[in-house]
Each structure stands twice: as C-alpha cells, then as structure tokens.
Coordinates of C-alpha atoms and ligand atoms in Angstrom, one line a residue:
X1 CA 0.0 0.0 0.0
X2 CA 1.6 3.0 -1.1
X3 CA 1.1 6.8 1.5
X4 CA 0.0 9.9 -0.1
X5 CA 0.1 12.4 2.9
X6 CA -2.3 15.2 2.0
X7 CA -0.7 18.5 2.1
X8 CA -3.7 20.2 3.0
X9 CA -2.8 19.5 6.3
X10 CA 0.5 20.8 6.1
X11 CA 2.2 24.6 7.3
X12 CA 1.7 26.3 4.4
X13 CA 3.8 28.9 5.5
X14 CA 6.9 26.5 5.0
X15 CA 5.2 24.0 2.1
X16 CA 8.4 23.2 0.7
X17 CA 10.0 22.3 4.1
X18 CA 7.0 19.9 4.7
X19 CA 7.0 18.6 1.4
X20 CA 11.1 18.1 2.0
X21 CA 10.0 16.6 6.0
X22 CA 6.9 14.1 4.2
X23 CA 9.4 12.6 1.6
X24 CA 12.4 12.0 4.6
X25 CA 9.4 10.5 6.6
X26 CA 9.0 8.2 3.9
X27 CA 5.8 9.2 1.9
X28 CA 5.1 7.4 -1.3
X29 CA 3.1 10.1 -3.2
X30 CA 2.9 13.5 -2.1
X31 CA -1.0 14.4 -2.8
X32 CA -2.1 18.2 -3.4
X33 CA -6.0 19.2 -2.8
X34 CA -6.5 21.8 -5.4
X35 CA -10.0 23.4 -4.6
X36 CA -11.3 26.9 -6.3
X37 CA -14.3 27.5 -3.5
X38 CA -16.8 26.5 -6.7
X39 CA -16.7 23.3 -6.7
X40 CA -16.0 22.7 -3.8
X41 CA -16.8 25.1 -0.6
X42 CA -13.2 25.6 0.2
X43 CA -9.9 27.5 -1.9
X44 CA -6.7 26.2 -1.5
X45 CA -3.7 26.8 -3.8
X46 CA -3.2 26.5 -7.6
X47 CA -0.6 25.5 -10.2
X48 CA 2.0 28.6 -9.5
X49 CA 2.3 27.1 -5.4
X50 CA 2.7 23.4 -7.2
X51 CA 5.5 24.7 -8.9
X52 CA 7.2 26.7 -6.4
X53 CA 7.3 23.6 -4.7
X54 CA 7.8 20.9 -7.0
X55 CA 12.0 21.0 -6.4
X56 CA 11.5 19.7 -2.7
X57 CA 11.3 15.8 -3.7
X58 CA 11.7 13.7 -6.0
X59 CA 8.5 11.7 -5.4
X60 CA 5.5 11.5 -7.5
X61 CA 3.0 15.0 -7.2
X62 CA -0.2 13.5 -7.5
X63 CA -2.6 16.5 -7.8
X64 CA -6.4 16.3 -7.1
X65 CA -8.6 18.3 -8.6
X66 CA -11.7 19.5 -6.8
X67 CA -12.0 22.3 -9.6
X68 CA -14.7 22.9 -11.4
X69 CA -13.4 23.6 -15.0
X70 CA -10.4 20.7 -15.4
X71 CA -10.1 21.2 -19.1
X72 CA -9.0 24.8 -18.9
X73 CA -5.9 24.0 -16.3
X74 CA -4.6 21.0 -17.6
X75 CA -1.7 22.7 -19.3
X76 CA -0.7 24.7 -16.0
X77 CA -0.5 22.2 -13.8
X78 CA 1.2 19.7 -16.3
X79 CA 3.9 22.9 -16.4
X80 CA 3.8 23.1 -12.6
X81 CA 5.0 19.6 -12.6
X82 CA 2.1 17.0 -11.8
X83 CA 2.7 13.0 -12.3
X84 CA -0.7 12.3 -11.8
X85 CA -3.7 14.7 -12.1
X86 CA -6.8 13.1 -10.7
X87 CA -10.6 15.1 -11.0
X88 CA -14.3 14.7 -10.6
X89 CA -16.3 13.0 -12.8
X90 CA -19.2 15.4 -11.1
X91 CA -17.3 18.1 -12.9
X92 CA -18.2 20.3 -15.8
X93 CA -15.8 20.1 -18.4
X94 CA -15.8 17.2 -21.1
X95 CA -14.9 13.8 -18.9
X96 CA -13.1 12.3 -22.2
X97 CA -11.5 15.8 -23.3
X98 CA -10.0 16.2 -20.1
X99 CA -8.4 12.7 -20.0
X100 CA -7.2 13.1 -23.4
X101 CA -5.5 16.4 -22.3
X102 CA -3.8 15.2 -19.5
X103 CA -2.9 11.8 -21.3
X104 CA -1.0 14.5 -23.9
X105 CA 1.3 16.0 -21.6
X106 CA 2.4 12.6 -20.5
X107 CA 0.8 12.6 -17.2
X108 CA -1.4 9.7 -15.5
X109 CA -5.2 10.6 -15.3
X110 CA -7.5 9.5 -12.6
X111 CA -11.0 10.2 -12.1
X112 CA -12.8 10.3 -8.5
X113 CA -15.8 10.1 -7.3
X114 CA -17.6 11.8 -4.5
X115 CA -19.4 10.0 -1.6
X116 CA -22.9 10.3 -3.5
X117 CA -21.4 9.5 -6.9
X118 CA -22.1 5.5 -7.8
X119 CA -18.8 3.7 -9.0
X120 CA -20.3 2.8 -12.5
X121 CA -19.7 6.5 -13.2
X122 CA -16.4 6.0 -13.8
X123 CA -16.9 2.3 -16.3
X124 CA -17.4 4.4 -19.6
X125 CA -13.7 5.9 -18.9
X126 CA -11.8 3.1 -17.0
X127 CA -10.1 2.2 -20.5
X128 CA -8.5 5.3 -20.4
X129 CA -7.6 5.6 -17.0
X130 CA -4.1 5.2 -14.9
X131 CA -6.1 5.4 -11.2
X132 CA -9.7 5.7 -9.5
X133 CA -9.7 8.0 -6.7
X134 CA -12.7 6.7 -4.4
X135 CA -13.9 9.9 -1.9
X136 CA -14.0 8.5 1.8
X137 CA -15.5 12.0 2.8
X138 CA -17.2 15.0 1.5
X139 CA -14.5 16.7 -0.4
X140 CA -13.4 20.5 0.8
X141 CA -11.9 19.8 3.9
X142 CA -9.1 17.6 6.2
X143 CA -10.0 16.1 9.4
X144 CA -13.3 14.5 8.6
X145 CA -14.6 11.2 9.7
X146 CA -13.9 7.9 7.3
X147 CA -16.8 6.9 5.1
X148 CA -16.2 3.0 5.9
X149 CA -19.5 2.6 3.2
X150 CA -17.9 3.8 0.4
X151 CA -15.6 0.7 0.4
X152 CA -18.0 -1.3 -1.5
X153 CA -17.4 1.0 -4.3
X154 CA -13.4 -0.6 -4.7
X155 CA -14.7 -3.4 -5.1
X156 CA -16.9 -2.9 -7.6
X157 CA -14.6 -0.9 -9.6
X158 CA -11.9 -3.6 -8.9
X159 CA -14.6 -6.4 -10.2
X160 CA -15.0 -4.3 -13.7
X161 CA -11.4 -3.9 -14.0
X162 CA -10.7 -7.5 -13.6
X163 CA -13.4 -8.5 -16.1
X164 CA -12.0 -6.2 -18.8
X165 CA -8.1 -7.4 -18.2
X166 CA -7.3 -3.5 -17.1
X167 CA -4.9 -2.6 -14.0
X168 CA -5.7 0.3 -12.4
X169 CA -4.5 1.4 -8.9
X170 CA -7.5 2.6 -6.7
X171 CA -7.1 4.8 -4.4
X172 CA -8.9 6.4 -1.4
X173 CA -9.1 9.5 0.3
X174 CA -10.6 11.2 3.7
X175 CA -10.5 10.2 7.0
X176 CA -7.8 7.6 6.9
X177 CA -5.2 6.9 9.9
X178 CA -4.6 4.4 11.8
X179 CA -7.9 3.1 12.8
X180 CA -9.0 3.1 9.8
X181 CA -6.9 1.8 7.0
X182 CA -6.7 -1.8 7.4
X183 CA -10.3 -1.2 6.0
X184 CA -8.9 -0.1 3.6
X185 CA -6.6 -1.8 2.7
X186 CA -9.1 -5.0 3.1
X187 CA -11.3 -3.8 0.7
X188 CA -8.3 -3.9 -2.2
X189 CA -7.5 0.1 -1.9
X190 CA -3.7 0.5 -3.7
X191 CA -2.8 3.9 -2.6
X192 CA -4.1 5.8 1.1
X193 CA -4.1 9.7 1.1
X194 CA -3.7 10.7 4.6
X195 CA -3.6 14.4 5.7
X196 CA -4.5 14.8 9.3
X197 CA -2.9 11.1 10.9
X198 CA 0.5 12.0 9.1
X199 CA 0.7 15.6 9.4
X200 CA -0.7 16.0 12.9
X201 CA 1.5 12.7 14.3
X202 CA 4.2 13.9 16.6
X203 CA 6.5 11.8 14.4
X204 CA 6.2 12.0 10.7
X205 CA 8.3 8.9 9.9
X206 CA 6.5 6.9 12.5
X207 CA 3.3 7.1 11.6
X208 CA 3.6 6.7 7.7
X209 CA 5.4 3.7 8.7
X210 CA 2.8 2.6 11.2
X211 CA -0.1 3.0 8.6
X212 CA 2.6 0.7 5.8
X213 CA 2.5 -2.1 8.2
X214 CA -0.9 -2.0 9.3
X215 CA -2.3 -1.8 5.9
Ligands
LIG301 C1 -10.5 16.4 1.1 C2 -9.1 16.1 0.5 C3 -8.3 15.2 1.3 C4 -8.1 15.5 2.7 C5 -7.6 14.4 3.5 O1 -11.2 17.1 0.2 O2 -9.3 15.6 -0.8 O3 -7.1 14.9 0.6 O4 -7.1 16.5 2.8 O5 -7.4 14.8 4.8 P1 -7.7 13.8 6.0 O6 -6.7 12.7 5.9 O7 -7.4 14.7 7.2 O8 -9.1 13.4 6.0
LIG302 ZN1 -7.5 14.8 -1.9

C-alpha cells in the first residue's frame, strides 16, 4: 500500500519544508488538494504554489482536482509539474477531453468520485484511465470522519477492471489513519491519502510507517 500524505494538512507557510519533512518521513506520493471555493466550498492553492514547490522531492506529485473547469488548467499544472492529475467526474468540463488532455502531456489521469457518486460513473472511462480516486468524505476539507461505506465502491470498480483485463490502482481519500486503514486496505484500496494522521502525528516517519504495516 503505497502513502499519499495530504498536504492540506500541512504549514503552508513552509510547504516546501513539509514537502522536504513528508518525503524523509518516507511518503510514497505526495498528494495536493487543489479546490477553487466552486466546486467545492473551500480554496486552496493553484498550479503557481505546485510549482514553487515541486523541487523539494523527487516523489510523484499527484494532484487532485476539486476544480470545477479541469479542461482549462490541464496545461498549468502539467507545467507546474504534476505525475498524476486526478478530477471529478461530477465536474463540468468534457470527462473524455480532459483525459485526453492530460494523457497528452504525458501525465497519468485519474477520475474520482464523491461520496454520493455510484462507481459505475467511472466504467465508460476506466479504458482510459491510470487510477480511480474513491472519496472516503465530502471533499473540501481535512479532518473528517472515514466513510467506511464507500468501500463497497473498490470493489466494484476492482470487479470491472478485472473482467475487462485493465490494471488500475484505486485509491482512497478522507479520514484515513490508523484506525481506519486496514479497512482499507481490506477492501483492495492500492494507494491511502492521509492528511491529518500523518501531518498532525508527533512523528512523521513513525506514523507513515505505522499506517505501511498496518495496511
Ligand atoms: C479532502 C481532501 C483530502 C483531505 C484528507 O477534500 O481531498 O485529501 O485533505 O485529509 P484527512 O486525511 O485529514 O481526511
Ligand atoms: Zn485529496
């Protein structure tokens, strides 16, 4: 199971110190909640921070999306530096458009899906797709409480994959720390963003670790 600590949790006023703190604690992924208070009720950064920080590691920036207008900000955050650019199928630009974009800038694409969103949402695209990003909260904010009946919704999208021959990592994202990702983890979940348990832990290194062994 690979660590995505959410950098929504982080000190923003010294980003590129976390960022440099997350990959010595041993992060896999580092994951970046970009939100524009539209789609979500919450603003958070955008591609200029992404690349002002991108030099701190060396480890995969996998940027979610919680934008309203994907399409139009492809090319920035491909610039900025993004290995993976994950966003809502509940948007409003053009699903297949979007995946072709980010596909074109050599960049993995990853749709997710919000707590209320069914996983079949994502079947027409999964041909096309590096990664499903499964919502374990509400998206907009850190700290909230682990959705443990989305899980279902891995499985189901594991299930499809299997039956068309297509490997895609699943991953999941709210509310995950230690209590809660052996869930998880059980229910065939590849990658774990956590922002809160890793961020908030007293010890970085520890607690990434803790949430590898457990899961
Ligand atoms: C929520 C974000 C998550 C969030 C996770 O909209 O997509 O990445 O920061 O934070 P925790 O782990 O605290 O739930
Ligand atoms: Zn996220």
């Amino acid at each position: 199971m690979k660590i995505a600590p959410s950098l929504l949790s982080c000190d923003f006023s010294a980003m590129g110190a976390e960022i440099k703190r997350m990959d010595e604690a041993g992060a896999d992924w580092m994951h970046l909640d970009v939100m524009d208070g539209h789609f979500v009720p919450n603003i958070t950064f955008g591609a200029p921070v992404i690349k002002w920080v991108r030099p701190y590691t060396d480890k995969p920036f996998d940027v979610h999306l919680m934008i309203s207008d994907p399409l139009k900000y492809i090319d920035d955050f491909a610039d900025a530096g993004a290995d993976i650019i994950t966003f809502h199928v509940e948007c409003d630009s053009d699903i297949d458009k979007t995946i072709d974009k980010i596909k074109s800038r050599g960049i993995l694409p990853g749709l997710v899906i919000k707590p209320g969103t069914p996983a079949e949402a994502v079947f027409p695209y999964l041909d096309k797709l590096a990664l499903v990003l499964v919502m374990t909260v509400e998206p907009g904010f850190g700290g909230q409480s682990f959705m443990a009946d989305m899980l279902p919704k891995v499985g189901a999208i594991k299930a499809e994959c299997a039956r068309r021959g297509l490997e895609l990592l699943i991953e999941a994202d709210g509310g995950i720390g230690e209590a809660t990702i052996a869930q998880a983890a059980a229910a065939g979940v590849d990658v774990c963003v956590a922002g809160t348990a890793v961020f908030k832990a007293a010890d970085a290194a520890k607690a990434i670790a803790l949430l590898q062994r457990i899961s």
